[in-house]
Amino acid sequence: GNHLRGISKRLTGIKPPDYVERLPRDLEKHFAHLKATELQAWLLYYALPCLSGYLPAKYLKHFANFSEAIHLLLGDCITEANLVRAETLLDSFYSRFSTPYGEGSCGLNVHNVGAHLVFYVRLCQGPIFAWSCFGFEDWNASILQAVHGTGDVTRQILRHVSAQLKLKNFFATMPKCEAKDYISRLIKPTRQWKITQNAKDCTISGAVSNLADLTGEELHLIKEVTSEQDVTQLSKALRVQYGLERLYGKDYKRMKKRICYAVLTKKGEIIAIKYFIYCKKSKCVFALAQLFTLDNDCFFFSQSGHHILRVNEVDSTVVIPVSEIQEKLFFVSISQSVKFVIRMPNMHGHGILK
């Protein structure tokens, strides 16, 4: 409690990627009413970096067992080795719970997690997100939006659903016009991704600019990798969509509260994308990025917390085809010298955290 302000400062300084819908909130003000998905994000991503140096090591090591095990059990490709590892971690968490917290502290929830969670992943032959209640909670929220009074609630919901279905059917047969755009915003209220250029491997959003003023090492590297010597055939872009991933360059200044430029390549390299290069002739897109390396002491603890990796910035620039990008990473910066990356366990359901 004495360090809550310092921990909160670390937490609110973290900029999660865009698939984590809720931004971190101040623990001093909001601890008592955090949402379930905020607690899940705290467990998987925030807790270990934020509590390091504040929480005594014996508590943090014990908690790291729980954090890594849940991360493993949320994976969309769980091997037998993953299950054995998760079982070992949860057994250590459960069997040693009374040591730091005292006899009688181990309640039913701790027992269920420590003794039975891996068993049910095996029994259901699927990760825990596949039988989570988060999806039902989402639909409950949608249903509540259909209710506008206390009288005949069921009929209100049915009318709302019926109107939505009719709008969608009507929308499918409408010619392109202003009315269709209006209905589109009604049935798809989220902000749309505006495509400005279709490339070979991805789509580009937003304005593109020329690279005519670029000189030095960056320009030499771009020409070497793209095999394009004519700079007028190259353009700079800051936002692309590759597959289901929306990627933003570090130079995109409008993205202030999130970090969506840290990625893992198919070769296993960790990079921070500065901007994208679009080659007009080949219609290929490349990413110019800064390289990160794993710290010599990359794990939080030798026995646990292996899903969060400590990284170091390297004074090295790379240019890679956007097709070499494997996935977006959760990048956590605690200070100029302390940085971590975490892989998302999955991209299904509430693996994409609300």
mmCIF file of C-alpha atoms in Angstrom:
data_model
loop_
_atom_site.group_PDB
_atom_site.id
_atom_site.type_symbol
_atom_site.label_atom_id
_atom_site.label_comp_id
_atom_site.label_asym_id
_atom_site.label_seq_id
_atom_site.Cartn_x
_atom_site.Cartn_y
_atom_site.Cartn_z
ATOM 1 C CA GLY A 1 0.000 0.000 0.000
ATOM 2 C CA ASN A 2 2.845 2.407 0.690
ATOM 3 C CA HIS A 3 4.026 2.078 -2.911
ATOM 4 C CA LEU A 4 0.639 2.171 -4.646
ATOM 5 C CA ARG A 5 1.291 5.587 -6.179
ATOM 6 C CA GLY A 6 4.613 4.474 -7.703
ATOM 7 C CA ILE A 7 3.070 1.260 -9.022
ATOM 8 C CA SER A 8 0.137 3.204 -10.499
ATOM 9 C CA LYS A 9 2.543 5.585 -12.220
ATOM 10 C CA ARG A 10 4.257 2.640 -13.892
ATOM 11 C CA LEU A 11 0.937 1.097 -14.860
ATOM 12 C CA THR A 12 -0.581 4.215 -16.404
ATOM 13 C CA GLY A 13 2.678 4.819 -18.292
ATOM 14 C CA ILE A 14 2.237 1.524 -20.192
ATOM 15 C CA LYS A 15 0.812 1.876 -23.711
ATOM 16 C CA PRO A 16 -0.907 -1.392 -24.684
ATOM 17 C CA PRO A 17 -1.453 -2.393 -28.329
ATOM 18 C CA ASP A 18 -4.829 -1.762 -29.949
ATOM 19 C CA TYR A 19 -6.207 -5.252 -29.281
ATOM 20 C CA VAL A 20 -6.388 -4.388 -25.573
ATOM 21 C CA GLU A 21 -9.489 -2.219 -25.554
ATOM 22 C CA ARG A 22 -9.220 -0.770 -22.039
ATOM 23 C CA LEU A 23 -6.269 1.455 -21.230
ATOM 24 C CA PRO A 24 -4.583 0.974 -17.813
ATOM 25 C CA ARG A 25 -6.245 2.946 -15.009
ATOM 26 C CA ASP A 26 -4.876 4.458 -11.817
ATOM 27 C CA LEU A 27 -4.959 1.798 -9.086
ATOM 28 C CA GLU A 28 -5.402 4.372 -6.311
ATOM 29 C CA LYS A 29 -8.705 5.533 -7.806
ATOM 30 C CA HIS A 30 -10.069 2.429 -9.538
ATOM 31 C CA PHE A 31 -8.711 -0.658 -7.744
ATOM 32 C CA ALA A 32 -12.056 -1.506 -6.109
ATOM 33 C CA HIS A 33 -14.000 -1.594 -9.389
ATOM 34 C CA LEU A 34 -11.662 -2.913 -12.078
ATOM 35 C CA LYS A 35 -13.348 -4.948 -14.809
ATOM 36 C CA ALA A 36 -12.593 -8.674 -15.140
ATOM 37 C CA THR A 37 -10.647 -8.133 -18.366
ATOM 38 C CA GLU A 38 -8.564 -5.434 -16.666
ATOM 39 C CA LEU A 39 -7.661 -7.942 -13.960
ATOM 40 C CA GLN A 40 -6.800 -10.466 -16.681
ATOM 41 C CA ALA A 41 -4.500 -7.917 -18.358
ATOM 42 C CA TRP A 42 -2.960 -7.168 -14.949
ATOM 43 C CA LEU A 43 -2.303 -10.872 -14.392
ATOM 44 C CA LEU A 44 -0.823 -11.560 -17.845
ATOM 45 C CA TYR A 45 1.007 -8.352 -18.752
ATOM 46 C CA TYR A 46 1.153 -5.580 -16.184
ATOM 47 C CA ALA A 47 1.734 -7.126 -12.762
ATOM 48 C CA LEU A 48 5.296 -8.453 -13.027
ATOM 49 C CA PRO A 49 6.841 -5.338 -14.663
ATOM 50 C CA CYS A 50 4.863 -2.957 -12.408
ATOM 51 C CA LEU A 51 5.557 -4.774 -9.123
ATOM 52 C CA SER A 52 9.230 -5.513 -9.782
ATOM 53 C CA GLY A 53 11.282 -3.652 -7.193
ATOM 54 C CA TYR A 54 8.215 -2.987 -5.025
ATOM 55 C CA LEU A 55 6.871 -6.416 -4.083
ATOM 56 C CA PRO A 56 9.378 -8.595 -2.174
ATOM 57 C CA ALA A 57 10.933 -11.322 -4.339
ATOM 58 C CA LYS A 58 9.305 -14.255 -2.502
ATOM 59 C CA TYR A 59 5.821 -12.915 -3.350
ATOM 60 C CA LEU A 60 6.698 -11.940 -6.900
ATOM 61 C CA LYS A 61 8.290 -15.328 -7.677
ATOM 62 C CA HIS A 62 5.233 -17.078 -6.286
ATOM 63 C CA PHE A 63 2.866 -14.891 -8.340
ATOM 64 C CA ALA A 64 4.975 -15.397 -11.514
ATOM 65 C CA ASN A 65 4.093 -19.117 -11.404
ATOM 66 C CA PHE A 66 0.402 -18.249 -11.653
ATOM 67 C CA SER A 67 0.896 -15.599 -14.352
ATOM 68 C CA GLU A 68 2.943 -17.786 -16.706
ATOM 69 C CA ALA A 69 0.684 -20.828 -16.228
ATOM 70 C CA ILE A 70 -2.480 -18.907 -17.205
ATOM 71 C CA HIS A 71 -0.661 -17.435 -20.213
ATOM 72 C CA LEU A 72 0.194 -20.973 -21.352
ATOM 73 C CA LEU A 73 -3.374 -22.251 -20.820
ATOM 74 C CA LEU A 74 -4.771 -19.392 -22.918
ATOM 75 C CA GLY A 75 -2.652 -20.390 -25.920
ATOM 76 C CA ASP A 76 -4.300 -21.361 -29.211
ATOM 77 C CA CYS A 77 -1.740 -24.132 -29.750
ATOM 78 C CA ILE A 78 -1.096 -25.950 -26.479
ATOM 79 C CA THR A 79 1.344 -28.851 -26.621
ATOM 80 C CA GLU A 80 1.693 -31.599 -24.039
ATOM 81 C CA ALA A 81 4.930 -29.914 -22.939
ATOM 82 C CA ASN A 82 2.955 -26.689 -22.335
ATOM 83 C CA LEU A 83 0.436 -28.590 -20.210
ATOM 84 C CA VAL A 84 3.173 -30.252 -18.159
ATOM 85 C CA ARG A 85 4.879 -26.878 -17.667
ATOM 86 C CA ALA A 86 1.585 -25.209 -16.634
ATOM 87 C CA GLU A 87 0.812 -28.077 -14.267
ATOM 88 C CA THR A 88 4.235 -27.752 -12.615
ATOM 89 C CA LEU A 89 3.820 -23.969 -12.234
ATOM 90 C CA LEU A 90 0.305 -24.193 -10.786
ATOM 91 C CA ASP A 91 1.313 -26.993 -8.444
ATOM 92 C CA SER A 92 4.137 -24.818 -7.132
ATOM 93 C CA PHE A 93 1.742 -21.864 -6.782
ATOM 94 C CA TYR A 94 -0.881 -23.955 -4.958
ATOM 95 C CA SER A 95 1.326 -26.102 -2.714
ATOM 96 C CA ARG A 96 3.342 -23.099 -1.477
ATOM 97 C CA PHE A 97 0.464 -20.656 -1.081
ATOM 98 C CA SER A 98 0.397 -20.828 2.713
ATOM 99 C CA THR A 99 4.135 -20.092 2.990
ATOM 100 C CA PRO A 100 3.985 -16.376 2.091
ATOM 101 C CA TYR A 101 0.337 -15.769 3.011
ATOM 102 C CA GLY A 102 -0.144 -17.912 6.114
ATOM 103 C CA GLU A 103 -2.145 -20.999 7.076
ATOM 104 C CA GLY A 104 -5.838 -20.805 6.180
ATOM 105 C CA SER A 105 -5.265 -18.313 3.349
ATOM 106 C CA CYS A 106 -5.803 -20.865 0.570
ATOM 107 C CA GLY A 107 -9.490 -20.562 -0.353
ATOM 108 C CA LEU A 108 -11.655 -22.410 -2.873
ATOM 109 C CA ASN A 109 -10.633 -20.254 -5.856
ATOM 110 C CA VAL A 110 -6.938 -20.913 -5.259
ATOM 111 C CA HIS A 111 -7.692 -24.641 -4.888
ATOM 112 C CA ASN A 112 -9.700 -24.775 -8.137
ATOM 113 C CA VAL A 113 -6.998 -22.971 -10.117
ATOM 114 C CA GLY A 114 -4.063 -24.834 -8.626
ATOM 115 C CA ALA A 115 -5.533 -28.334 -8.561
ATOM 116 C CA HIS A 116 -8.038 -28.523 -11.416
ATOM 117 C CA LEU A 117 -7.400 -25.981 -14.199
ATOM 118 C CA VAL A 118 -4.957 -28.083 -16.259
ATOM 119 C CA PHE A 119 -7.230 -31.110 -15.778
ATOM 120 C CA TYR A 120 -10.128 -29.238 -17.393
ATOM 121 C CA VAL A 121 -7.994 -28.021 -20.314
ATOM 122 C CA ARG A 122 -7.163 -31.676 -20.970
ATOM 123 C CA LEU A 123 -10.756 -32.795 -20.399
ATOM 124 C CA CYS A 124 -12.263 -30.140 -22.713
ATOM 125 C CA GLN A 125 -9.401 -30.567 -25.202
ATOM 126 C CA GLY A 126 -9.191 -26.820 -25.510
ATOM 127 C CA PRO A 127 -7.692 -23.716 -23.904
ATOM 128 C CA ILE A 128 -9.521 -21.830 -21.200
ATOM 129 C CA PHE A 129 -10.640 -19.002 -23.503
ATOM 130 C CA ALA A 130 -12.725 -21.555 -25.466
ATOM 131 C CA TRP A 131 -15.020 -22.133 -22.469
ATOM 132 C CA SER A 132 -14.786 -18.687 -20.894
ATOM 133 C CA CYS A 133 -17.880 -16.698 -19.890
ATOM 134 C CA PHE A 134 -16.471 -13.454 -21.323
ATOM 135 C CA GLY A 135 -18.322 -13.975 -24.611
ATOM 136 C CA PHE A 136 -21.669 -14.301 -22.837
ATOM 137 C CA GLU A 137 -20.926 -11.160 -20.841
ATOM 138 C CA ASP A 138 -20.327 -9.307 -24.104
ATOM 139 C CA TRP A 139 -23.709 -10.346 -25.494
ATOM 140 C CA ASN A 140 -25.422 -9.428 -22.224
ATOM 141 C CA ALA A 141 -24.092 -5.895 -22.708
ATOM 142 C CA SER A 142 -25.426 -5.837 -26.286
ATOM 143 C CA ILE A 143 -28.837 -7.042 -25.142
ATOM 144 C CA LEU A 144 -28.989 -4.332 -22.456
ATOM 145 C CA GLN A 145 -28.583 -1.673 -25.161
ATOM 146 C CA ALA A 146 -31.880 -2.855 -26.666
ATOM 147 C CA VAL A 147 -33.834 -2.145 -23.472
ATOM 148 C CA HIS A 148 -35.138 1.419 -23.064
ATOM 149 C CA GLY A 149 -37.857 0.987 -20.434
ATOM 150 C CA THR A 150 -39.262 -1.357 -17.798
ATOM 151 C CA GLY A 151 -42.348 -2.512 -19.727
ATOM 152 C CA ASP A 152 -42.279 -5.785 -21.696
ATOM 153 C CA VAL A 153 -38.487 -6.072 -21.849
ATOM 154 C CA THR A 154 -38.559 -9.257 -23.967
ATOM 155 C CA ARG A 155 -40.548 -7.564 -26.735
ATOM 156 C CA GLN A 156 -38.147 -4.596 -26.756
ATOM 157 C CA ILE A 157 -35.193 -6.938 -27.272
ATOM 158 C CA LEU A 158 -36.923 -8.883 -30.053
ATOM 159 C CA ARG A 159 -37.914 -5.686 -31.880
ATOM 160 C CA HIS A 160 -34.353 -4.376 -31.631
ATOM 161 C CA VAL A 161 -32.889 -7.610 -33.043
ATOM 162 C CA SER A 162 -35.527 -7.697 -35.790
ATOM 163 C CA ALA A 163 -34.740 -4.098 -36.800
ATOM 164 C CA GLN A 164 -31.010 -4.875 -36.920
ATOM 165 C CA LEU A 165 -31.592 -7.929 -39.151
ATOM 166 C CA LYS A 166 -33.873 -5.986 -41.503
ATOM 167 C CA LEU A 167 -31.307 -3.188 -41.800
ATOM 168 C CA LYS A 168 -28.562 -5.679 -42.648
ATOM 169 C CA ASN A 169 -30.707 -7.410 -45.319
ATOM 170 C CA PHE A 170 -31.764 -4.057 -46.776
ATOM 171 C CA PHE A 171 -28.133 -2.830 -46.742
ATOM 172 C CA ALA A 172 -26.952 -5.814 -48.809
ATOM 173 C CA THR A 173 -29.260 -4.935 -51.741
ATOM 174 C CA MET A 174 -28.900 -1.121 -51.651
ATOM 175 C CA PRO A 175 -27.053 0.761 -54.403
ATOM 176 C CA LYS A 176 -24.117 2.888 -53.281
ATOM 177 C CA CYS A 177 -25.389 6.237 -51.967
ATOM 178 C CA GLU A 178 -25.312 8.514 -48.918
ATOM 179 C CA ALA A 179 -28.146 6.575 -47.291
ATOM 180 C CA LYS A 180 -26.127 3.370 -47.566
ATOM 181 C CA ASP A 181 -23.156 5.053 -45.857
ATOM 182 C CA TYR A 182 -25.476 6.206 -43.069
ATOM 183 C CA ILE A 183 -26.913 2.693 -42.553
ATOM 184 C CA SER A 184 -23.385 1.291 -42.604
ATOM 185 C CA ARG A 185 -22.499 3.521 -39.640
ATOM 186 C CA LEU A 186 -25.638 2.358 -37.838
ATOM 187 C CA ILE A 187 -24.883 -1.344 -38.129
ATOM 188 C CA LYS A 188 -21.092 -0.940 -37.910
ATOM 189 C CA PRO A 189 -20.569 1.837 -35.366
ATOM 190 C CA THR A 190 -16.836 1.282 -34.983
ATOM 191 C CA ARG A 191 -14.416 3.482 -36.893
ATOM 192 C CA GLN A 192 -13.681 2.020 -40.312
ATOM 193 C CA TRP A 193 -10.171 1.404 -41.656
ATOM 194 C CA LYS A 194 -9.910 3.564 -44.778
ATOM 195 C CA ILE A 195 -7.795 1.906 -47.474
ATOM 196 C CA THR A 196 -5.841 4.285 -49.690
ATOM 197 C CA GLN A 197 -3.602 1.792 -51.510
ATOM 198 C CA ASN A 198 -3.785 -1.942 -52.213
ATOM 199 C CA ALA A 199 -0.286 -3.422 -52.144
ATOM 200 C CA LYS A 200 0.923 -6.938 -52.925
ATOM 201 C CA ASP A 201 0.916 -8.324 -49.386
ATOM 202 C CA CYS A 202 -1.131 -5.753 -47.461
ATOM 203 C CA THR A 203 -3.268 -2.630 -47.654
ATOM 204 C CA ILE A 204 -2.105 0.904 -46.857
ATOM 205 C CA SER A 205 -4.195 3.405 -44.929
ATOM 206 C CA GLY A 206 -3.666 7.149 -44.748
ATOM 207 C CA ALA A 207 -1.487 9.439 -46.789
ATOM 208 C CA VAL A 208 1.797 8.370 -48.374
ATOM 209 C CA SER A 209 4.737 10.716 -48.838
ATOM 210 C CA ASN A 210 7.836 10.586 -50.997
ATOM 211 C CA LEU A 211 11.336 9.691 -49.837
ATOM 212 C CA ALA A 212 13.095 12.254 -52.025
ATOM 213 C CA ASP A 213 14.621 14.089 -49.046
ATOM 214 C CA LEU A 214 15.948 10.936 -47.375
ATOM 215 C CA THR A 215 19.742 10.526 -47.325
ATOM 216 C CA GLY A 216 22.429 8.576 -45.503
ATOM 217 C CA GLU A 217 22.436 5.028 -44.132
ATOM 218 C CA GLU A 218 18.647 4.582 -44.149
ATOM 219 C CA LEU A 219 18.386 5.410 -47.862
ATOM 220 C CA HIS A 220 21.300 3.109 -48.732
ATOM 221 C CA LEU A 221 19.700 0.250 -46.772
ATOM 222 C CA ILE A 222 16.293 0.815 -48.406
ATOM 223 C CA LYS A 223 17.786 0.771 -51.914
ATOM 224 C CA GLU A 224 19.767 -2.373 -51.126
ATOM 225 C CA VAL A 225 16.802 -4.362 -49.761
ATOM 226 C CA THR A 226 14.114 -3.137 -52.171
ATOM 227 C CA SER A 227 16.456 -3.322 -55.217
ATOM 228 C CA GLU A 228 15.030 0.043 -56.289
ATOM 229 C CA GLN A 229 17.569 2.757 -57.086
ATOM 230 C CA ASP A 230 15.038 5.353 -58.256
ATOM 231 C CA VAL A 231 13.847 7.074 -55.066
ATOM 232 C CA THR A 232 10.821 8.556 -56.855
ATOM 233 C CA GLN A 233 9.415 5.021 -57.111
ATOM 234 C CA LEU A 234 9.418 4.683 -53.323
ATOM 235 C CA SER A 235 6.833 6.120 -50.915
ATOM 236 C CA LYS A 236 6.639 6.334 -47.141
ATOM 237 C CA ALA A 237 3.545 5.058 -45.296
ATOM 238 C CA LEU A 238 2.745 4.958 -41.581
ATOM 239 C CA ARG A 239 -0.201 2.539 -41.380
ATOM 240 C CA VAL A 240 -0.726 -0.841 -43.021
ATOM 241 C CA GLN A 241 -2.982 -3.827 -42.501
ATOM 242 C CA TYR A 242 -1.267 -7.169 -42.978
ATOM 243 C CA GLY A 243 -3.688 -10.077 -42.637
ATOM 244 C CA LEU A 244 -5.720 -9.314 -39.515
ATOM 245 C CA GLU A 245 -2.999 -7.134 -37.971
ATOM 246 C CA ARG A 246 -3.148 -3.337 -38.132
ATOM 247 C CA LEU A 247 0.403 -2.055 -37.853
ATOM 248 C CA TYR A 248 1.490 1.523 -37.178
ATOM 249 C CA GLY A 249 4.941 3.016 -37.609
ATOM 250 C CA LYS A 250 6.641 4.727 -34.675
ATOM 251 C CA ASP A 251 6.603 7.951 -36.722
ATOM 252 C CA TYR A 252 2.785 7.977 -36.637
ATOM 253 C CA LYS A 253 2.427 10.742 -34.048
ATOM 254 C CA ARG A 254 -1.361 10.580 -33.696
ATOM 255 C CA MET A 255 -1.022 7.244 -31.889
ATOM 256 C CA LYS A 256 -0.203 8.609 -28.427
ATOM 257 C CA LYS A 257 -1.779 6.147 -25.995
ATOM 258 C CA ARG A 258 -0.858 2.848 -27.646
ATOM 259 C CA ILE A 259 2.187 1.099 -29.055
ATOM 260 C CA CYS A 260 1.427 -0.853 -32.227
ATOM 261 C CA TYR A 261 4.865 -0.879 -33.811
ATOM 262 C CA ALA A 262 6.591 -3.701 -31.882
ATOM 263 C CA VAL A 263 6.485 -6.967 -33.844
ATOM 264 C CA LEU A 264 8.017 -10.413 -34.038
ATOM 265 C CA THR A 265 9.378 -11.503 -37.432
ATOM 266 C CA LYS A 266 9.228 -14.998 -38.883
ATOM 267 C CA LYS A 267 12.978 -15.267 -38.269
ATOM 268 C CA GLY A 268 12.407 -14.654 -34.545
ATOM 269 C CA GLU A 269 13.702 -11.078 -34.491
ATOM 270 C CA ILE A 270 12.052 -8.439 -32.302
ATOM 271 C CA ILE A 271 11.780 -5.078 -34.065
ATOM 272 C CA ALA A 272 10.153 -1.662 -33.600
ATOM 273 C CA ILE A 273 8.804 -0.387 -36.929
ATOM 274 C CA LYS A 274 9.665 3.232 -37.686
ATOM 275 C CA TYR A 275 7.740 3.497 -40.983
ATOM 276 C CA PHE A 276 6.815 1.514 -44.092
ATOM 277 C CA ILE A 277 8.188 1.803 -47.632
ATOM 278 C CA TYR A 278 5.880 1.205 -50.602
ATOM 279 C CA CYS A 279 7.550 0.270 -53.904
ATOM 280 C CA LYS A 280 5.355 1.477 -56.780
ATOM 281 C CA LYS A 281 6.802 -0.885 -59.402
ATOM 282 C CA SER A 282 6.625 -4.177 -57.491
ATOM 283 C CA LYS A 283 3.715 -3.063 -55.251
ATOM 284 C CA CYS A 284 5.600 -4.577 -52.301
ATOM 285 C CA VAL A 285 5.727 -3.018 -48.843
ATOM 286 C CA PHE A 286 8.780 -3.065 -46.598
ATOM 287 C CA ALA A 287 9.203 -2.071 -42.953
ATOM 288 C CA LEU A 288 12.144 0.020 -41.763
ATOM 289 C CA ALA A 289 12.692 -0.802 -38.113
ATOM 290 C CA GLN A 290 14.987 -0.711 -35.118
ATOM 291 C CA LEU A 291 16.264 -4.033 -33.821
ATOM 292 C CA PHE A 292 15.852 -5.305 -30.253
ATOM 293 C CA THR A 293 17.806 -8.144 -28.656
ATOM 294 C CA LEU A 294 17.006 -10.293 -25.659
ATOM 295 C CA ASP A 295 18.777 -9.263 -22.475
ATOM 296 C CA ASN A 296 21.360 -11.720 -21.115
ATOM 297 C CA ASP A 297 19.071 -12.084 -18.101
ATOM 298 C CA CYS A 298 15.847 -11.992 -20.139
ATOM 299 C CA PHE A 299 13.572 -13.977 -17.787
ATOM 300 C CA PHE A 300 12.042 -12.486 -14.668
ATOM 301 C CA PHE A 301 13.036 -15.545 -12.631
ATOM 302 C CA SER A 302 14.908 -18.701 -13.524
ATOM 303 C CA GLN A 303 11.915 -20.902 -12.652
ATOM 304 C CA SER A 304 8.911 -18.763 -13.646
ATOM 305 C CA GLY A 305 7.655 -15.696 -15.503
ATOM 306 C CA HIS A 306 9.141 -16.856 -18.800
ATOM 307 C CA HIS A 307 6.326 -15.381 -20.910
ATOM 308 C CA ILE A 308 7.646 -11.839 -20.290
ATOM 309 C CA LEU A 309 11.031 -11.170 -21.882
ATOM 310 C CA ARG A 310 13.418 -8.335 -21.053
ATOM 311 C CA VAL A 311 14.854 -6.693 -24.192
ATOM 312 C CA ASN A 312 17.499 -4.114 -25.072
ATOM 313 C CA GLU A 313 17.544 -1.562 -27.883
ATOM 314 C CA VAL A 314 20.283 -2.060 -30.465
ATOM 315 C CA ASP A 315 21.734 0.724 -32.583
ATOM 316 C CA SER A 316 20.922 -1.209 -35.724
ATOM 317 C CA THR A 317 18.358 -0.496 -38.453
ATOM 318 C CA VAL A 318 16.814 -3.251 -40.582
ATOM 319 C CA VAL A 319 14.535 -3.248 -43.634
ATOM 320 C CA ILE A 320 12.343 -6.308 -44.113
ATOM 321 C CA PRO A 321 9.381 -7.210 -46.364
ATOM 322 C CA VAL A 322 6.096 -6.789 -44.496
ATOM 323 C CA SER A 323 5.368 -10.443 -45.340
ATOM 324 C CA GLU A 324 8.165 -11.396 -42.916
ATOM 325 C CA ILE A 325 6.175 -10.027 -39.958
ATOM 326 C CA GLN A 326 4.662 -12.802 -37.873
ATOM 327 C CA GLU A 327 2.700 -11.000 -35.143
ATOM 328 C CA LYS A 328 2.332 -7.840 -33.087
ATOM 329 C CA LEU A 329 3.880 -7.831 -29.612
ATOM 330 C CA PHE A 330 2.845 -6.285 -26.310
ATOM 331 C CA PHE A 331 5.649 -3.809 -25.598
ATOM 332 C CA VAL A 332 6.133 -2.583 -22.008
ATOM 333 C CA SER A 333 8.562 0.230 -21.223
ATOM 334 C CA ILE A 334 9.135 0.856 -17.510
ATOM 335 C CA SER A 335 12.072 3.223 -18.041
ATOM 336 C CA GLN A 336 14.674 4.093 -20.687
ATOM 337 C CA SER A 337 16.708 1.028 -19.730
ATOM 338 C CA VAL A 338 13.995 -1.449 -18.669
ATOM 339 C CA LYS A 339 11.813 -2.768 -21.486
ATOM 340 C CA PHE A 340 9.832 -5.982 -21.948
ATOM 341 C CA VAL A 341 7.934 -7.755 -24.711
ATOM 342 C CA ILE A 342 5.103 -10.266 -24.308
ATOM 343 C CA ARG A 343 3.409 -12.405 -26.952
ATOM 344 C CA MET A 344 -0.373 -12.554 -27.019
ATOM 345 C CA PRO A 345 -1.394 -16.083 -25.993
ATOM 346 C CA ASN A 346 -4.098 -16.116 -28.709
ATOM 347 C CA MET A 347 -6.133 -13.829 -30.931
ATOM 348 C CA HIS A 348 -9.556 -15.401 -30.368
ATOM 349 C CA GLY A 349 -12.487 -14.137 -28.343
ATOM 350 C CA HIS A 350 -11.267 -12.325 -25.272
ATOM 351 C CA GLY A 351 -7.681 -13.175 -26.027
ATOM 352 C CA ILE A 352 -8.252 -9.830 -27.751
ATOM 353 C CA LEU A 353 -8.833 -8.156 -24.441
ATOM 354 C CA LYS A 354 -11.772 -5.814 -23.939
#
